[in-house]
Amino acid sequence: MAVQRRKPAKRKRTSARPPKRGPGVPASRDHALSLVREMMLIRRFEEKADELYSLGKIRGFLHLYIGEEAVCVGAMRGLTSDDSVVATYREHGHAISRGISPGTVMAEMYGKVNGCSRGRGGSMHLFDVSRKFYGGHAIVGAGIPFAVGLALADKMESKPHVTACFFGDGAVDEGEFHESMNMASLWKLPVLFICENNLYAMGTALDRHESVRDIAAHARVYGVHAEQVDGMDVLAVEAAVERNAKAIRRDGTPRFLEILTYRFRGHSMADPVLYRSKEEVSEWMTRDPISSFLLLLRNAGLVGDVDVEKLEKSVAAEIDEAVRFAESGEWEAVEDLTRDVYTPAGARS
Amino acid sequence: MKMTYREAVREGLRHVLKSDPRVFLMGEDVGRYGGAFAVSKGLLAEFGPDRIRDTPLSESTFTGAGIGAAIGGMRPIVEIMTVNFSMLALDQIVNSAAALRHMSGGQISVPLVVRMATGGGRQLAAQHSHSLEGWYAHVPGIKVLAPATPNDARGMLVAAIEDPDPVFIFEHATLYPVEGEVDDPFQPVDISRSTIRRAGTDVSIFAYGGSLGKALQASDDLTTAGISAEVVDIRVLRPLDEATILESVSRTHRVVVVDEMWRTGSFAGEISALIMEKAFYDLDAPVVRVCSAEVPMPYAKHMEAAALPQTANIVAAAQEILGRHG
Ligand SMILES: Cc1ncc(C[n+]2csc(CCOP(=O)(O)OP(=O)(O)O)c2C)c(N)n1
């Protein structure tokens, strides 16, 4: 007997096709320029990191975020400095857009003691508690319960803060994702879950790792309000995060954003990217978050060539300074090897 | 004043819940049910559901949430029903709780307390009976306690909540109904030191948690045979108080280590290696380990008893090293 093949169910968006740009308009020229500058800064920072990696100055795993800059830049603008941020191992952009200086991030990647985690964390474990930037988690999914706990603390202390938790589409397959959705919803915790759906978990495409490819639907199962957002559009991300963070502060319940994005590079520097076609990548690159935003601004008469040139120059200077800061940093003394395993006596109440 | 181990843990909880508004207890069935071992019975009525928090069956997430809440300014106590179930939270414990301080360059302390029941002896078979605290003692960045008496159970919990680092407390499940003397008024317990429970001159018996009582009984039995056995309660598995162990060896020159973990890779192996490295020339005989048999815990009573270290095994081990190398 012939096996009947079931017709594939209609999916929201599972193909590799990039979304069309929405009709967003920036609030002001200055605002627009600052968004562009920050995205450029992160892009150039990572291009530099790529170069330094080839030179052996940076070692370990290096996961570039190139192509996804609109997500972190937009998202951080929608949060306040009192909100907490939890990120993954692909977090250079998140760290920089949270205000951690590119110099201390670069120094961290060099492994120098003037890095933001004293050179103990490297690229995957960037921390800055003064900015409520809580890492830098390299176990897929592990940052999600952590964020739930930060939000629980805020709620128990009646603080009006939101914890923004970034993770990839791959993390949705981990039990902790589901446990956390359930718990955050059940306990009405102020968490903004931000899934950066870049269509791949390392080399495994979404349609090969998810039974239900509409990721927002996973959150809705737990009664969590969920939206999909165009992650190549910095204004759309900014607006969505701002609106949802506000709603969380108002209602005290978690929310979920599935941000549709794409990484232009491999998963890490070790990835030869054999699992997707050049055509797919170049199609997404037509939606490059930086150049497409610049195009929008040019068309609106908000920026011209001179502005772009100026921006590039100042960004280049900042990157040079970051590298100089990292190069001139010290190596931690080996005698300090076992410091910061336990809290020194009297260090904190 | 006398109370059971169960009451002592509860008194410890009550003490810290009262003295610090940031403290809360979270875990499966700690509230309405009163705790799987009835430890938290009555606390829900006293402190309310915000501070005695029933969680879903999500060990990894409520442990991880404990880490986040600790960093967020609270002082959570997470109860995991038994050490067996803590395997589901192992990632959060080893990769996050223990590592966050170091990999953030010292920016973050994790003032989290995790309590769980451990150990066999109640015919609960292979998925509810194991002793795995030595695994946790392997991990730098966490502290591992194994109180054997009601006084330690209460006092160590209070000390743990005041500690800025993640502290894991292993409560041997057979101890909950056991009664013992507790300090009145309350005295905190030093969680950096082991303690000598009984002084002796011929042999040192090192034990902790559920094995301490058996070690003391063995010491009694040995006395009638004319052997003076010192009993040292290890009680702090990490960071290990090496000094107390080595001093005892320097007095007695013979060692029996009792540990409910399986012998292979047991915590007793660690103690034994420590003595070999640092007190080799103090020894008059090889160190002997009394551990669990190399089987998943059987259900049948006699088989379970045969698998666990018993008083008779400790006595025999001590007599053997004294007889052969006396
Ligand atoms: C628990 C765990 N399993 C496997 C890995 C190895 N690993 C690192 S990143 C990754 C893919 C994650 O993909 P996704 O969550 O979509 O994030 P993205 O890298 O796309 O941002 C895997 C499998 C890991 N770090 N942690």
XYZ file of C-alpha atoms and ligand atoms in Angstrom:
701
model
C 0.000 0.000 0.000
C 1.339 3.365 -0.960
C 2.047 5.674 1.926
C 0.053 8.858 1.707
C 2.280 11.829 2.155
C 0.643 14.426 4.257
C 0.605 17.902 2.839
C 2.993 20.056 4.834
C 1.111 22.386 7.119
C 1.296 26.079 6.270
C 4.017 27.663 8.326
C 4.317 31.267 9.286
C 7.848 31.731 8.136
C 10.231 28.916 7.817
C 11.940 29.578 4.540
C 15.215 31.331 4.239
C 13.512 34.259 2.558
C 14.202 37.578 4.221
C 11.227 39.714 5.236
C 10.497 42.925 3.319
C 11.399 46.144 5.065
C 8.592 47.912 6.913
C 7.799 51.595 6.599
C 9.652 52.743 9.767
C 10.811 56.333 10.116
C 13.364 57.418 12.703
C 12.345 59.880 15.405
C 15.090 62.324 14.461
C 18.236 62.627 12.418
C 20.392 62.430 15.531
C 18.642 59.316 16.687
C 19.031 57.741 13.281
C 22.700 58.592 13.159
C 23.332 57.147 16.600
C 21.669 53.891 15.582
C 23.744 53.693 12.432
C 26.902 54.528 14.296
C 26.382 51.846 16.889
C 25.604 49.186 14.296
C 28.697 50.242 12.363
C 30.792 50.187 15.508
C 29.758 46.617 16.243
C 30.273 45.571 12.613
C 33.741 47.099 12.392
C 34.616 45.777 15.831
C 33.853 42.266 14.729
C 35.567 42.636 11.376
C 38.600 43.695 13.358
C 38.164 40.746 15.718
C 38.035 38.462 12.696
C 41.337 39.900 11.503
C 42.925 39.660 14.937
C 41.758 36.085 15.237
C 43.598 35.207 12.028
C 46.684 36.824 13.530
C 46.344 34.670 16.631
C 45.811 37.689 18.904
C 42.390 36.400 19.856
C 41.913 32.728 20.559
C 39.206 30.363 21.688
C 35.743 30.356 20.208
C 34.763 33.541 18.435
C 31.149 33.841 17.359
C 30.508 36.802 15.120
C 27.170 38.602 15.072
C 27.635 40.211 11.662
C 24.233 40.650 10.052
C 22.358 40.694 13.350
C 23.423 44.129 14.632
C 19.964 45.648 14.358
C 18.743 43.238 17.020
C 20.997 44.242 19.900
C 21.208 47.899 18.922
C 17.445 48.242 18.620
C 16.765 46.147 21.688
C 19.070 48.022 24.079
C 17.422 51.309 23.089
C 14.113 49.928 24.176
C 15.423 49.133 27.686
C 16.458 51.340 30.590
C 19.754 51.232 32.439
C 17.929 49.653 35.409
C 16.824 46.686 33.342
C 18.972 43.565 33.364
C 20.406 41.949 30.280
C 21.357 38.299 29.861
C 23.057 37.231 26.645
C 24.681 34.236 24.996
C 28.171 33.525 23.667
C 27.435 35.643 20.560
C 27.330 38.781 22.625
C 29.923 41.312 21.482
C 27.132 43.409 20.026
C 24.992 43.156 23.131
C 27.880 44.156 25.361
C 28.861 47.129 23.235
C 25.325 48.356 22.739
C 24.810 48.062 26.503
C 27.587 50.616 26.877
C 30.563 48.414 27.704
C 33.515 50.036 25.995
C 34.833 48.280 22.887
C 38.265 48.536 24.493
C 37.389 46.429 27.532
C 35.537 43.957 25.320
C 38.539 43.684 23.027
C 40.910 43.367 25.981
C 38.729 40.567 27.300
C 39.048 38.766 23.987
C 42.811 39.178 24.183
C 42.618 37.658 27.654
C 44.088 40.741 29.287
C 43.391 41.730 32.846
C 41.914 45.063 31.730
C 39.167 43.126 29.950
C 35.619 43.423 31.242
C 35.899 40.010 32.941
C 39.624 40.309 33.826
C 40.462 37.996 30.955
C 38.788 35.133 32.786
C 35.829 34.904 30.454
C 36.955 35.676 26.929
C 34.628 36.311 24.017
C 31.864 34.091 25.371
C 31.691 35.466 28.915
C 31.500 39.243 28.821
C 30.203 40.718 32.080
C 29.656 44.196 33.437
C 27.583 44.197 36.568
C 27.670 48.003 36.806
C 25.650 48.027 33.578
C 23.521 45.117 34.694
C 24.993 43.117 31.871
C 24.989 39.569 33.188
C 26.899 37.708 30.498
C 27.947 35.901 28.359
C 26.452 32.314 28.814
C 27.817 29.574 26.601
C 25.605 26.669 27.563
C 22.724 26.863 25.134
C 19.557 27.684 27.065
C 21.249 28.073 30.455
C 20.866 31.833 30.575
C 17.083 31.564 30.455
C 16.487 30.243 34.020
C 19.080 32.739 35.191
C 17.049 35.579 33.676
C 13.899 34.178 35.263
C 15.677 34.379 38.622
C 16.816 37.972 38.116
C 13.225 38.872 37.277
C 11.987 36.970 40.311
C 14.321 39.011 42.515
C 13.054 42.256 40.990
C 9.472 41.190 41.483
C 10.016 40.117 45.088
C 11.646 43.457 45.805
C 8.881 45.323 43.923
C 11.313 46.888 41.496
C 9.817 48.014 38.197
C 12.595 46.492 36.123
C 12.585 44.176 33.160
C 15.095 41.402 32.521
C 15.826 41.016 28.827
C 17.039 37.565 27.930
C 18.611 36.900 24.534
C 18.980 33.415 23.088
C 18.948 31.711 19.708
C 16.427 29.537 17.920
C 18.519 26.527 18.935
C 17.835 27.203 22.615
C 14.129 26.628 22.041
C 14.879 22.900 21.841
C 16.306 22.794 25.362
C 14.085 21.796 28.263
C 15.067 24.881 30.197
C 13.396 27.076 27.604
C 10.066 25.369 28.227
C 10.537 25.131 31.970
C 11.315 28.824 32.049
C 8.352 29.852 29.880
C 6.111 27.910 32.214
C 7.606 29.322 35.377
C 7.801 32.927 34.185
C 4.209 32.817 33.030
C 2.951 30.978 36.115
C 4.687 33.385 38.482
C 4.060 36.476 36.331
C 7.684 37.515 36.123
C 8.952 40.607 34.305
C 11.072 38.901 31.661
C 11.365 39.915 28.048
C 12.417 36.789 26.185
C 14.177 37.711 22.978
C 14.717 34.849 20.590
C 17.172 35.774 17.872
C 15.938 33.452 15.200
C 18.755 33.441 12.671
C 17.421 30.222 11.139
C 20.359 28.077 12.226
C 21.614 26.322 15.326
C 25.248 25.934 14.278
C 24.712 24.128 10.978
C 21.264 22.777 11.680
C 18.525 24.688 9.924
C 15.336 25.543 11.762
C 13.293 23.082 9.710
C 15.695 20.352 10.772
C 15.656 21.188 14.468
C 12.136 22.349 15.245
C 8.893 20.414 15.017
C 6.937 23.654 15.355
C 8.835 26.226 13.344
C 6.723 29.164 14.375
C 8.806 29.888 17.443
C 6.479 32.494 18.860
C 3.893 29.710 19.073
C 6.063 27.925 21.637
C 5.735 30.885 23.962
C 2.003 31.234 23.385
C 1.507 27.660 24.581
C 2.527 28.929 28.012
C 0.185 31.890 27.839
C 3.017 34.281 27.074
C 2.226 37.166 24.737
C 4.469 36.739 21.691
C 5.266 38.777 18.606
C 7.436 38.348 15.542
C 9.678 41.230 14.615
C 11.776 41.999 11.557
C 15.282 41.788 12.929
C 16.897 43.427 9.929
C 15.062 46.648 10.761
C 16.597 48.421 13.715
C 13.608 50.715 14.158
C 11.190 47.812 14.227
C 13.265 46.081 16.914
C 13.599 49.238 18.962
C 9.877 49.909 18.818
C 8.934 46.331 19.651
C 11.278 46.096 22.626
C 10.230 49.478 23.963
C 6.541 48.672 23.617
C 6.854 45.233 25.156
C 9.121 46.343 27.987
C 6.524 48.995 28.794
C 3.771 46.409 28.743
C 5.772 44.166 31.082
C 6.225 47.044 33.517
C 2.514 47.739 33.298
C 1.142 44.179 33.503
C 3.947 42.424 35.355
C 3.815 39.466 32.994
C 6.502 38.069 30.699
C 6.542 38.681 26.963
C 8.272 37.080 24.062
C 9.789 38.446 20.888
C 10.874 36.258 18.030
C 13.259 38.433 16.111
C 13.769 37.299 12.539
C 17.377 37.750 11.607
C 20.320 36.105 9.892
C 24.013 35.744 10.550
C 26.103 36.443 7.491
C 29.130 34.562 8.779
C 29.640 31.056 10.056
C 28.616 29.919 13.495
C 32.168 30.439 14.744
C 35.543 31.003 13.176
C 35.915 27.241 12.783
C 32.794 26.952 10.605
C 33.318 26.511 6.855
C 29.564 27.112 6.304
C 28.809 24.102 4.150
C 25.179 23.818 5.177
C 23.597 26.736 3.321
C 23.787 28.137 -0.167
C 25.617 31.240 -1.311
C 22.350 32.359 -2.887
C 20.563 32.204 0.429
C 23.266 34.234 2.128
C 23.421 36.852 -0.601
C 19.653 37.189 -0.658
C 19.721 37.985 3.058
C 22.615 40.357 2.550
C 20.375 42.536 0.422
C 18.646 43.211 3.751
C 21.877 44.098 5.539
C 20.626 46.013 8.574
C 23.209 48.763 8.189
C 23.155 49.455 4.475
C 19.405 49.060 4.193
C 18.874 51.490 7.058
C 21.314 53.923 5.461
C 19.426 53.630 2.210
C 16.188 54.474 3.979
C 17.809 57.498 5.570
C 19.298 58.686 2.299
C 15.960 58.322 0.550
C 14.363 60.347 3.303
C 17.063 62.982 2.849
C 18.251 62.505 6.421
C 21.853 61.581 5.702
C 24.331 62.147 2.911
C 27.748 60.884 1.868
C 29.516 63.308 4.160
C 27.675 61.967 7.204
C 28.534 58.401 6.358
C 32.173 59.279 5.794
C 32.320 61.049 9.143
C 30.711 58.133 10.903
C 33.104 55.645 9.366
C 36.035 57.775 10.420
C 34.973 58.152 14.007
C 34.122 54.462 14.257
C 37.512 53.519 12.830
C 39.199 55.725 15.403
C 37.242 54.094 18.197
C 38.208 50.624 17.007
C 41.863 51.648 16.779
C 41.629 52.907 20.325
C 40.011 49.631 21.449
C 42.830 47.604 19.923
C 45.410 49.893 21.470
C 43.718 49.442 24.857
C 43.771 45.667 24.462
C 47.348 45.567 23.181
C 48.580 47.670 26.050
C 46.720 45.675 28.683
C 48.602 43.519 31.153
C 48.474 39.765 31.532
C 47.123 38.789 34.893
C 49.803 37.489 37.254
C 49.737 33.689 37.411
C 49.905 33.994 41.192
C 46.321 35.239 40.951
C 45.164 32.012 39.292
C 42.814 30.934 42.050
C 41.425 34.340 42.912
C 37.694 34.813 42.390
C 36.749 31.211 42.945
C 35.217 32.149 46.284
C 34.295 35.573 47.561
C 37.082 36.977 49.712
C 36.108 37.391 53.358
C 34.451 40.706 54.030
C 34.066 41.515 50.339
C 30.325 41.824 50.532
C 27.507 41.657 53.015
C 17.608 21.127 74.350
C 16.770 18.160 72.121
C 15.188 18.124 68.690
C 15.120 15.959 65.602
C 17.299 16.641 62.590
C 14.122 17.500 60.673
C 13.086 20.035 63.300
C 16.591 21.405 63.376
C 16.614 22.104 59.640
C 13.180 23.690 60.011
C 14.414 25.808 62.910
C 17.362 26.882 60.793
C 15.013 27.832 57.974
C 12.721 29.693 60.324
C 15.668 31.521 61.829
C 16.978 32.784 58.491
C 13.523 33.563 57.096
C 12.856 35.692 60.145
C 16.165 37.436 60.295
C 16.530 38.389 56.632
C 13.601 39.453 54.426
C 15.622 38.534 51.334
C 15.586 34.854 52.238
C 13.022 32.617 50.601
C 12.650 28.866 50.183
C 11.855 27.432 46.776
C 11.405 23.892 45.534
C 8.981 21.133 44.686
C 6.313 20.706 47.342
C 8.007 22.832 49.947
C 4.784 24.793 50.570
C 1.373 23.162 50.671
C 2.772 19.692 51.030
C 5.243 20.746 53.689
C 8.311 19.318 51.975
C 8.871 15.766 50.755
C 10.614 15.077 54.077
C 8.239 17.328 56.027
C 11.091 19.713 56.711
C 9.205 22.860 55.759
C 5.918 21.865 57.374
C 4.184 24.906 58.803
C 6.447 27.438 57.142
C 3.935 28.325 54.423
C 1.385 29.384 57.019
C 4.012 31.376 58.820
C 5.755 33.080 55.905
C 3.299 32.969 53.000
C 3.552 31.679 49.433
C 5.944 34.372 48.285
C 8.658 33.136 50.600
C 7.760 29.452 50.723
C 7.491 28.921 47.044
C 6.184 25.747 45.426
C 7.822 25.268 42.051
C 6.951 23.267 38.969
C 8.873 20.024 38.381
C 11.743 21.874 36.753
C 14.934 21.232 38.687
C 17.195 22.911 36.226
C 15.095 26.034 35.961
C 14.311 26.561 39.617
C 17.965 26.025 40.473
C 18.954 28.449 37.720
C 16.304 30.883 38.912
C 17.856 30.601 42.364
C 21.171 31.666 40.872
C 19.574 34.624 39.111
C 17.624 35.640 42.198
C 20.760 35.442 44.330
C 22.593 37.709 41.928
C 19.532 39.941 41.790
C 19.828 40.624 45.524
C 17.767 37.882 47.154
C 18.968 35.055 49.395
C 17.250 31.994 47.959
C 17.315 28.553 49.498
C 16.578 25.966 46.870
C 15.392 22.555 47.985
C 15.955 19.690 45.583
C 14.038 16.639 46.823
C 16.952 14.260 46.524
C 20.441 14.312 45.113
C 19.280 11.958 42.376
C 17.050 14.681 40.938
C 19.797 17.241 41.150
C 21.295 15.574 38.096
C 18.724 17.533 36.114
C 20.178 20.729 37.518
C 23.795 19.712 37.191
C 24.406 22.133 34.361
C 23.155 25.080 36.372
C 25.199 24.019 39.376
C 28.495 23.234 37.708
C 28.453 25.524 34.702
C 26.745 28.531 36.254
C 26.614 28.663 40.049
C 30.178 27.476 40.495
C 31.690 29.325 37.543
C 30.024 32.732 37.429
C 32.269 34.427 39.939
C 35.443 33.308 38.261
C 34.441 33.885 34.669
C 33.082 37.334 35.421
C 36.447 38.297 36.840
C 35.108 38.454 40.369
C 32.181 40.763 39.611
C 29.500 38.362 40.742
C 28.984 36.417 43.934
C 26.212 33.850 44.022
C 24.785 33.795 47.569
C 22.665 30.736 46.923
C 21.939 27.857 49.278
C 20.839 24.526 47.845
C 19.649 21.775 50.152
C 19.007 18.215 49.167
C 18.491 14.812 50.698
C 21.080 12.173 49.990
C 21.881 8.589 50.878
C 20.422 5.125 51.143
C 19.004 2.902 53.835
C 15.292 3.319 53.277
C 14.716 0.635 50.639
C 14.018 3.195 47.945
C 16.148 1.424 45.327
C 18.439 2.811 42.721
C 16.821 6.125 41.802
C 16.327 7.498 45.308
C 19.232 6.244 47.359
C 22.571 7.329 46.117
C 25.213 9.467 47.720
C 26.697 11.820 45.177
C 27.878 14.721 47.309
C 31.461 13.824 46.497
C 30.746 14.704 42.875
C 29.815 18.186 43.970
C 32.833 18.365 46.237
C 34.872 17.988 43.064
C 33.775 21.398 41.809
C 35.649 24.587 42.785
C 33.412 27.588 43.307
C 30.829 25.874 45.472
C 30.925 24.849 49.118
C 29.705 21.427 50.126
C 28.408 20.618 53.590
C 27.149 17.364 55.051
C 25.724 17.937 58.534
C 25.418 14.758 60.599
C 23.749 16.120 63.725
C 20.687 18.273 64.423
C 22.912 20.992 65.799
C 25.027 21.066 62.651
C 21.950 20.854 60.440
C 20.564 23.997 62.032
C 23.792 25.886 62.534
C 25.297 25.118 59.135
C 22.177 26.287 57.366
C 22.369 29.608 59.143
C 26.066 29.917 58.337
C 25.373 28.959 54.722
C 22.854 31.734 54.199
C 25.370 34.259 55.472
C 27.984 32.958 53.044
C 28.391 34.977 49.839
C 29.068 31.890 47.711
C 26.879 28.991 46.596
C 26.612 26.483 49.418
C 25.266 22.961 48.923
C 23.952 21.134 51.948
C 23.466 17.385 51.838
C 21.050 16.052 54.413
C 21.168 12.288 54.791
C 17.584 11.099 54.478
C 17.838 8.601 57.325
C 18.829 11.374 59.733
C 15.591 13.400 59.616
C 13.879 11.558 62.494
C 17.042 11.263 64.573
C 17.051 13.283 67.768
C 20.022 15.134 69.136
C 21.131 17.875 71.464
C 21.218 21.408 70.038
C 22.836 24.524 71.459
C 20.556 26.727 73.473
C 20.925 29.583 72.932
C 21.703 29.158 69.262
C 25.369 29.147 68.214
C 26.460 29.401 64.595
C 28.496 26.476 63.252
C 31.855 27.099 61.639
C 31.453 25.836 58.072
C 35.152 25.868 57.359
C 36.098 23.236 59.919
C 35.679 19.550 60.418
C 35.237 18.409 63.983
C 36.433 15.624 66.218
C 33.419 13.822 67.665
C 35.364 11.443 69.830
C 39.024 11.523 70.743
C 41.068 8.341 70.435
C 44.623 7.144 70.075
C 44.745 3.909 68.059
C 42.920 4.629 64.837
C 41.147 7.559 63.144
C 37.749 6.932 61.646
C 36.745 9.621 59.178
C 33.052 9.842 58.367
C 30.333 12.373 57.552
C 26.565 12.665 57.250
C 24.681 9.402 57.523
C 27.848 7.450 58.279
C 28.820 9.378 61.395
C 26.452 7.473 63.661
C 27.823 4.182 62.385
C 31.369 5.391 62.967
C 30.530 6.353 66.547
C 28.870 2.999 67.128
C 31.937 1.296 65.709
C 34.091 3.302 68.087
C 31.941 2.068 71.002
C 32.274 -1.507 69.816
C 36.019 -1.134 69.424
C 36.352 0.193 72.959
C 35.072 -3.115 74.305
C 37.805 -4.780 72.284
C 40.326 -2.471 73.870
C 40.821 -0.245 70.847
C 40.651 3.538 71.170
C 39.173 4.948 67.948
C 39.044 8.652 67.197
C 35.998 9.699 65.171
C 36.363 12.747 62.957
C 33.257 14.224 61.363
C 34.445 15.581 58.016
C 31.196 17.616 57.611
C 32.741 20.162 55.206
C 33.578 18.380 51.963
C 34.662 21.535 50.130
C 36.737 23.458 50.893
C 38.170 20.532 52.816
C 39.645 21.178 56.256
C 42.867 19.276 55.693
C 44.464 20.340 58.956
C 42.012 18.497 61.213
C 42.394 15.327 59.164
C 46.183 15.428 59.126
C 46.431 16.225 62.826
C 44.278 13.245 63.644
C 46.461 10.979 61.508
C 49.562 12.276 63.247
C 48.055 11.153 66.560
C 46.699 7.745 65.624
C 48.779 6.641 62.600
C 45.975 4.441 61.300
C 42.981 5.423 59.219
C 39.578 4.086 58.259
C 37.519 6.287 55.933
C 33.776 5.692 55.789
C 31.807 7.003 52.837
C 28.462 5.989 51.367
C 29.627 6.778 47.853
C 30.720 3.901 45.657
C 34.348 3.123 46.362
C 35.523 3.902 42.835
C 35.884 7.657 42.610
C 34.500 8.108 46.096
C 35.127 11.057 48.346
C 36.873 8.580 50.626
C 39.393 8.165 47.811
C 40.118 11.884 48.027
C 40.679 11.750 51.782
C 42.864 8.724 51.342
C 44.972 10.390 48.649
C 45.328 13.498 50.768
C 46.712 11.413 53.631
C 49.053 9.565 51.303
C 50.377 12.857 49.901
C 50.692 14.797 53.122
C 50.959 12.288 55.974
C 52.526 9.236 54.393
C 55.272 8.955 56.987
C 52.757 9.268 59.821
C 51.040 6.088 58.709
C 51.675 2.719 60.346
C 49.310 0.950 57.959
C 47.598 1.536 54.630
C 44.433 3.641 54.712
C 41.304 1.492 54.521
C 38.107 2.648 52.859
C 34.649 1.445 53.836
C 32.347 2.438 51.005
C 29.207 1.290 49.216
C 29.380 -1.785 47.027
C 29.687 -1.187 43.313
C 26.017 -1.698 42.496
C 23.063 0.574 41.870
C 21.239 0.409 45.198
C 19.128 -2.758 45.459
C 15.626 -2.636 46.908
C 15.590 -5.777 49.105
C 16.438 -4.910 52.698
C 19.244 -7.403 53.209
C 20.776 -6.556 49.860
C 20.628 -2.842 50.524
C 22.230 -3.396 53.921
C 24.958 -5.419 52.269
C 25.595 -2.638 49.768
C 25.951 0.133 52.347
C 28.822 0.649 54.789
C 27.771 -0.748 58.164
C 29.108 -0.496 61.675
C 30.401 -4.063 61.482
C 32.402 -3.237 58.363
C 33.997 -0.284 60.100
C 34.843 -2.346 63.169
C 36.308 -5.095 61.014
C 38.356 -2.609 59.009
C 39.801 -1.052 62.161
C 40.584 -4.427 63.715
C 42.203 -5.602 60.541
C 44.647 -2.714 60.261
C 45.393 -2.893 63.946
C 45.745 -6.655 63.973
C 47.820 -6.941 60.887
C 49.933 -3.905 61.520
C 49.650 -3.646 65.275
C 23.898 22.714 25.988
C 24.760 22.952 24.802
N 24.743 22.066 23.800
C 25.510 22.285 22.707
C 26.321 23.393 22.618
C 27.171 23.634 21.388
N 26.587 24.774 20.631
C 27.052 26.031 20.782
S 26.149 27.132 19.920
C 25.119 25.947 19.316
C 23.984 26.328 18.413
C 23.047 27.285 19.053
O 22.228 27.878 18.113
P 21.241 29.038 18.467
O 20.686 28.858 19.829
O 20.251 29.156 17.360
O 22.140 30.349 18.561
P 22.965 31.100 17.439
O 24.360 30.554 17.523
O 22.310 30.852 16.158
O 22.951 32.555 17.822
C 25.495 24.699 19.779
C 24.841 23.445 19.419
C 26.322 24.267 23.717
N 27.126 25.335 23.738
N 25.522 24.049 24.778
